[in-house]
Amino acid sequence: MTDRIGEMFARQKQAGKKALITFVTAGDPDIATTEELVLAMEQAGANLVELGIPFSDPVAEGPVIQAANIRALSNGLKIDGVFGAVEHLREKTQVPLVFLMYINCIFNYGKDRFFKRCRETGVDGVIIPDLPYEEKGEVSAQAAEYGIKLISLVAPTSHARIQKIAEQAEGFLYCVSSLGVTGTRSSFKTDFEAFFSLINQYTAAPTALGFGISSPEQARELKQYADGIIVGSAIVRLVGAAATPEEAVQSVTDFTASLREGLDT
């Protein structure tokens, strides 16, 4: 199986650029628009796209993404619908695609069936915010069998666990910028120098910084610390505010292009 995530980070590093990772909630406002958004963000400069699988109780998400989850679930979206979208996208793009989802969804779908379907459709990795590092064994065998990266999150408050999480990082290490749930932030209190100095002692895996980054200026300011920058809530807010799917695609395209410019400046 092609390592699209690893190859992407290698290309960006060789070009002297940072990876731009964007997030949308699958099925918001509808799954056809989700496909358009993925392609539009790639064209505008995104290097990897996270697809949020809607869930009724997303513990790591702030109000913006919670509302998007409700909209998508109200449309009757199921996981099979997201897999179908990935199949369609793989006919048009090889951009790395990662699911961000909650462990109950995987258990409900069936662990073996889920990861097998990931491989069949072209999903590259899975981020599971409510699966602690210590409990990765719940799904790690199935993910490994089908070549799906289990992408771990590490926070400044992980303390003694940072070493273990970093040492076993695969795909990339999702570095949480600050305490709390997802959502835009005007400033950050984390000592990023100390945080990434510690992380980089224990892993050679690519790092990406997320949670709260919402502008080209913030992306430019924070890109020095990690190999990539993750932007989610700011994009989901644009989708939710758009009057039509077409307006959503245009707004997200323009914003993604501005993020790309911020990272490349």
Short mmCIF file of N, CA and C in Angstrom, two decimals, residues 86-174:
data_model
loop_
_atom_site.label_atom_id
_atom_site.label_comp_id
_atom_site.label_asym_id
_atom_site.label_seq_id
_atom_site.Cartn_x
_atom_site.Cartn_y
_atom_site.Cartn_z
N VAL A 86 -15.02 8.76 -0.42
CA VAL A 86 -13.58 8.52 -0.59
C VAL A 86 -13.32 7.75 -1.88
N GLU A 87 -14.17 6.77 -2.17
CA GLU A 87 -14.02 6.02 -3.43
C GLU A 87 -14.11 6.96 -4.62
N HIS A 88 -15.07 7.86 -4.61
CA HIS A 88 -15.21 8.82 -5.71
C HIS A 88 -13.98 9.71 -5.81
N LEU A 89 -13.50 10.18 -4.64
CA LEU A 89 -12.33 11.06 -4.64
C LEU A 89 -11.09 10.36 -5.18
N ARG A 90 -10.94 9.09 -4.89
CA ARG A 90 -9.76 8.37 -5.35
C ARG A 90 -9.72 8.20 -6.87
N GLU A 91 -10.84 8.45 -7.52
CA GLU A 91 -10.84 8.46 -8.99
C GLU A 91 -10.25 9.75 -9.54
N LYS A 92 -10.10 10.75 -8.65
CA LYS A 92 -9.67 12.08 -9.10
C LYS A 92 -8.41 12.60 -8.42
N THR A 93 -8.07 12.06 -7.25
CA THR A 93 -6.95 12.64 -6.49
C THR A 93 -6.26 11.58 -5.65
N GLN A 94 -4.98 11.83 -5.39
CA GLN A 94 -4.20 10.98 -4.49
C GLN A 94 -3.79 11.76 -3.24
N VAL A 95 -4.49 12.86 -2.96
CA VAL A 95 -4.19 13.61 -1.74
C VAL A 95 -4.43 12.69 -0.54
N PRO A 96 -3.55 12.69 0.46
CA PRO A 96 -3.78 11.86 1.64
C PRO A 96 -5.09 12.24 2.33
N LEU A 97 -5.86 11.22 2.71
CA LEU A 97 -7.14 11.42 3.39
C LEU A 97 -7.13 10.68 4.71
N VAL A 98 -7.50 11.38 5.76
CA VAL A 98 -7.48 10.82 7.11
C VAL A 98 -8.84 11.05 7.75
N PHE A 99 -9.38 10.02 8.39
CA PHE A 99 -10.61 10.17 9.15
C PHE A 99 -10.29 10.67 10.56
N LEU A 100 -11.07 11.62 11.06
CA LEU A 100 -11.06 11.95 12.47
C LEU A 100 -12.41 11.51 13.01
N MET A 101 -12.37 10.60 13.98
CA MET A 101 -13.62 9.98 14.42
C MET A 101 -13.49 9.43 15.82
N TYR A 102 -14.61 8.98 16.35
CA TYR A 102 -14.65 8.50 17.73
C TYR A 102 -14.79 6.98 17.76
N ILE A 103 -14.21 6.40 18.81
CA ILE A 103 -14.01 4.96 18.85
C ILE A 103 -15.31 4.17 18.80
N ASN A 104 -16.40 4.71 19.35
CA ASN A 104 -17.68 4.00 19.31
C ASN A 104 -18.13 3.73 17.88
N CYS A 105 -17.82 4.65 16.98
CA CYS A 105 -18.20 4.48 15.58
C CYS A 105 -17.50 3.27 14.97
N ILE A 106 -16.23 3.09 15.34
CA ILE A 106 -15.47 1.95 14.82
C ILE A 106 -15.99 0.65 15.43
N PHE A 107 -16.23 0.65 16.73
CA PHE A 107 -16.77 -0.55 17.38
C PHE A 107 -18.12 -0.94 16.78
N ASN A 108 -18.96 0.07 16.54
CA ASN A 108 -20.29 -0.19 16.01
C ASN A 108 -20.22 -0.75 14.59
N TYR A 109 -19.29 -0.24 13.81
CA TYR A 109 -19.13 -0.69 12.42
C TYR A 109 -18.51 -2.08 12.36
N GLY A 110 -17.67 -2.38 13.35
CA GLY A 110 -16.90 -3.63 13.37
C GLY A 110 -15.46 -3.32 13.02
N LYS A 111 -14.54 -3.61 13.94
CA LYS A 111 -13.15 -3.19 13.78
C LYS A 111 -12.53 -3.73 12.49
N ASP A 112 -12.61 -5.01 12.27
CA ASP A 112 -12.00 -5.59 11.08
C ASP A 112 -12.65 -5.06 9.81
N ARG A 113 -13.96 -5.01 9.83
CA ARG A 113 -14.70 -4.51 8.66
C ARG A 113 -14.34 -3.07 8.36
N PHE A 114 -14.21 -2.26 9.43
CA PHE A 114 -13.91 -0.84 9.24
C PHE A 114 -12.55 -0.64 8.58
N PHE A 115 -11.50 -1.25 9.14
CA PHE A 115 -10.16 -1.01 8.60
C PHE A 115 -9.97 -1.65 7.23
N LYS A 116 -10.64 -2.74 6.99
CA LYS A 116 -10.62 -3.35 5.65
C LYS A 116 -11.23 -2.40 4.63
N ARG A 117 -12.33 -1.76 5.03
CA ARG A 117 -12.99 -0.81 4.13
C ARG A 117 -12.11 0.43 3.92
N CYS A 118 -11.41 0.86 4.94
CA CYS A 118 -10.47 1.98 4.78
C CYS A 118 -9.46 1.67 3.68
N ARG A 119 -8.90 0.47 3.74
CA ARG A 119 -7.91 0.09 2.73
C ARG A 119 -8.54 0.01 1.34
N GLU A 120 -9.71 -0.60 1.25
CA GLU A 120 -10.36 -0.78 -0.05
C GLU A 120 -10.69 0.55 -0.72
N THR A 121 -11.08 1.54 0.06
CA THR A 121 -11.52 2.81 -0.53
C THR A 121 -10.39 3.82 -0.69
N GLY A 122 -9.32 3.71 0.11
CA GLY A 122 -8.20 4.63 -0.03
C GLY A 122 -8.03 5.61 1.10
N VAL A 123 -8.54 5.27 2.29
CA VAL A 123 -8.28 6.08 3.49
C VAL A 123 -6.87 5.77 3.98
N ASP A 124 -6.11 6.79 4.33
CA ASP A 124 -4.71 6.60 4.70
C ASP A 124 -4.47 6.47 6.20
N GLY A 125 -5.30 7.10 7.00
CA GLY A 125 -5.08 7.08 8.43
C GLY A 125 -6.33 7.43 9.19
N VAL A 126 -6.28 7.21 10.50
CA VAL A 126 -7.41 7.50 11.38
C VAL A 126 -6.90 8.18 12.64
N ILE A 127 -7.56 9.26 13.03
CA ILE A 127 -7.30 9.94 14.29
C ILE A 127 -8.50 9.69 15.19
N ILE A 128 -8.25 9.19 16.41
CA ILE A 128 -9.35 8.85 17.32
C ILE A 128 -9.12 9.61 18.63
N PRO A 129 -9.73 10.79 18.78
CA PRO A 129 -9.43 11.64 19.94
C PRO A 129 -9.76 11.00 21.29
N ASP A 130 -10.76 10.12 21.33
CA ASP A 130 -11.14 9.55 22.63
C ASP A 130 -10.54 8.17 22.87
N LEU A 131 -9.49 7.82 22.11
CA LEU A 131 -8.77 6.57 22.33
C LEU A 131 -7.41 6.91 22.92
N PRO A 132 -7.22 6.76 24.24
CA PRO A 132 -5.92 7.08 24.85
C PRO A 132 -4.81 6.20 24.29
N TYR A 133 -3.61 6.73 24.33
CA TYR A 133 -2.44 5.97 23.87
C TYR A 133 -2.40 4.59 24.50
N GLU A 134 -2.70 4.53 25.79
CA GLU A 134 -2.62 3.26 26.52
C GLU A 134 -3.62 2.23 26.04
N GLU A 135 -4.64 2.65 25.30
CA GLU A 135 -5.68 1.73 24.84
C GLU A 135 -5.66 1.52 23.33
N LYS A 136 -4.56 1.93 22.69
CA LYS A 136 -4.47 1.76 21.23
C LYS A 136 -4.60 0.30 20.79
N GLY A 137 -4.25 -0.59 21.71
CA GLY A 137 -4.34 -2.01 21.39
C GLY A 137 -5.73 -2.47 21.03
N GLU A 138 -6.75 -1.66 21.36
CA GLU A 138 -8.12 -1.99 20.99
C GLU A 138 -8.28 -2.13 19.48
N VAL A 139 -7.49 -1.36 18.72
CA VAL A 139 -7.65 -1.37 17.26
C VAL A 139 -6.34 -1.47 16.49
N SER A 140 -5.20 -1.46 17.18
CA SER A 140 -3.91 -1.38 16.49
C SER A 140 -3.64 -2.58 15.60
N ALA A 141 -4.05 -3.77 16.00
CA ALA A 141 -3.79 -4.95 15.18
C ALA A 141 -4.55 -4.87 13.87
N GLN A 142 -5.80 -4.44 13.92
CA GLN A 142 -6.60 -4.35 12.69
C GLN A 142 -6.07 -3.25 11.78
N ALA A 143 -5.68 -2.11 12.37
CA ALA A 143 -5.13 -1.02 11.56
C ALA A 143 -3.86 -1.47 10.86
N ALA A 144 -2.98 -2.15 11.60
CA ALA A 144 -1.72 -2.62 11.03
C ALA A 144 -1.95 -3.64 9.93
N GLU A 145 -2.91 -4.53 10.14
CA GLU A 145 -3.18 -5.57 9.15
C GLU A 145 -3.53 -4.97 7.79
N TYR A 146 -4.26 -3.86 7.82
CA TYR A 146 -4.72 -3.26 6.56
C TYR A 146 -3.91 -2.02 6.16
N GLY A 147 -2.81 -1.76 6.87
CA GLY A 147 -1.92 -0.68 6.48
C GLY A 147 -2.45 0.71 6.73
N ILE A 148 -3.32 0.86 7.72
CA ILE A 148 -3.91 2.17 8.03
C ILE A 148 -3.16 2.79 9.21
N LYS A 149 -2.70 4.03 9.05
CA LYS A 149 -1.94 4.70 10.10
C LYS A 149 -2.88 5.11 11.25
N LEU A 150 -2.48 4.76 12.47
CA LEU A 150 -3.18 5.25 13.65
C LEU A 150 -2.43 6.49 14.13
N ILE A 151 -3.01 7.64 13.92
CA ILE A 151 -2.33 8.91 14.19
C ILE A 151 -2.66 9.36 15.60
N SER A 152 -1.63 9.50 16.42
CA SER A 152 -1.83 9.84 17.84
C SER A 152 -1.80 11.34 18.05
N LEU A 153 -2.54 11.76 19.09
CA LEU A 153 -2.49 13.14 19.54
C LEU A 153 -1.60 13.23 20.77
N VAL A 154 -0.84 14.31 20.85
CA VAL A 154 -0.01 14.56 22.03
C VAL A 154 -0.20 16.02 22.43
N ALA A 155 -0.41 16.24 23.73
CA ALA A 155 -0.68 17.58 24.24
C ALA A 155 0.42 18.03 25.18
N PRO A 156 0.54 19.34 25.41
CA PRO A 156 1.56 19.83 26.37
C PRO A 156 1.39 19.21 27.75
N THR A 157 0.17 18.82 28.09
CA THR A 157 -0.09 18.23 29.40
C THR A 157 0.13 16.72 29.44
N SER A 158 0.61 16.14 28.33
CA SER A 158 0.87 14.70 28.32
C SER A 158 2.07 14.33 29.20
N HIS A 159 2.95 15.29 29.45
CA HIS A 159 4.07 15.14 30.38
C HIS A 159 4.87 13.86 30.13
N ALA A 160 4.88 12.95 31.11
CA ALA A 160 5.70 11.74 31.02
C ALA A 160 5.29 10.84 29.88
N ARG A 161 4.07 10.99 29.40
CA ARG A 161 3.57 10.13 28.31
C ARG A 161 4.08 10.59 26.95
N ILE A 162 4.62 11.82 26.89
CA ILE A 162 5.05 12.35 25.59
C ILE A 162 6.06 11.42 24.93
N GLN A 163 7.02 10.93 25.71
CA GLN A 163 8.04 10.05 25.14
C GLN A 163 7.42 8.82 24.50
N LYS A 164 6.54 8.14 25.21
CA LYS A 164 5.95 6.91 24.68
C LYS A 164 5.09 7.19 23.45
N ILE A 165 4.30 8.26 23.51
CA ILE A 165 3.44 8.59 22.37
C ILE A 165 4.29 8.94 21.16
N ALA A 166 5.33 9.74 21.37
CA ALA A 166 6.18 10.17 20.25
C ALA A 166 6.95 9.00 19.65
N GLU A 167 7.47 8.14 20.49
CA GLU A 167 8.27 7.01 20.00
C GLU A 167 7.47 6.09 19.08
N GLN A 168 6.18 5.98 19.32
CA GLN A 168 5.36 5.07 18.53
C GLN A 168 4.51 5.79 17.48
N ALA A 169 4.85 7.03 17.19
CA ALA A 169 4.07 7.81 16.22
C ALA A 169 4.14 7.18 14.83
N GLU A 170 3.02 7.18 14.15
CA GLU A 170 2.98 6.72 12.76
C GLU A 170 2.14 7.68 11.94
N GLY A 171 2.48 7.81 10.67
CA GLY A 171 1.81 8.79 9.82
C GLY A 171 2.35 10.17 10.11
N PHE A 172 1.80 10.80 11.13
CA PHE A 172 2.35 12.03 11.69
C PHE A 172 1.85 12.14 13.12
N LEU A 173 2.50 12.98 13.89
CA LEU A 173 2.11 13.18 15.28
C LEU A 173 1.28 14.46 15.36
N TYR A 174 0.04 14.33 15.80
CA TYR A 174 -0.87 15.46 15.91
C TYR A 174 -0.58 16.15 17.24
#
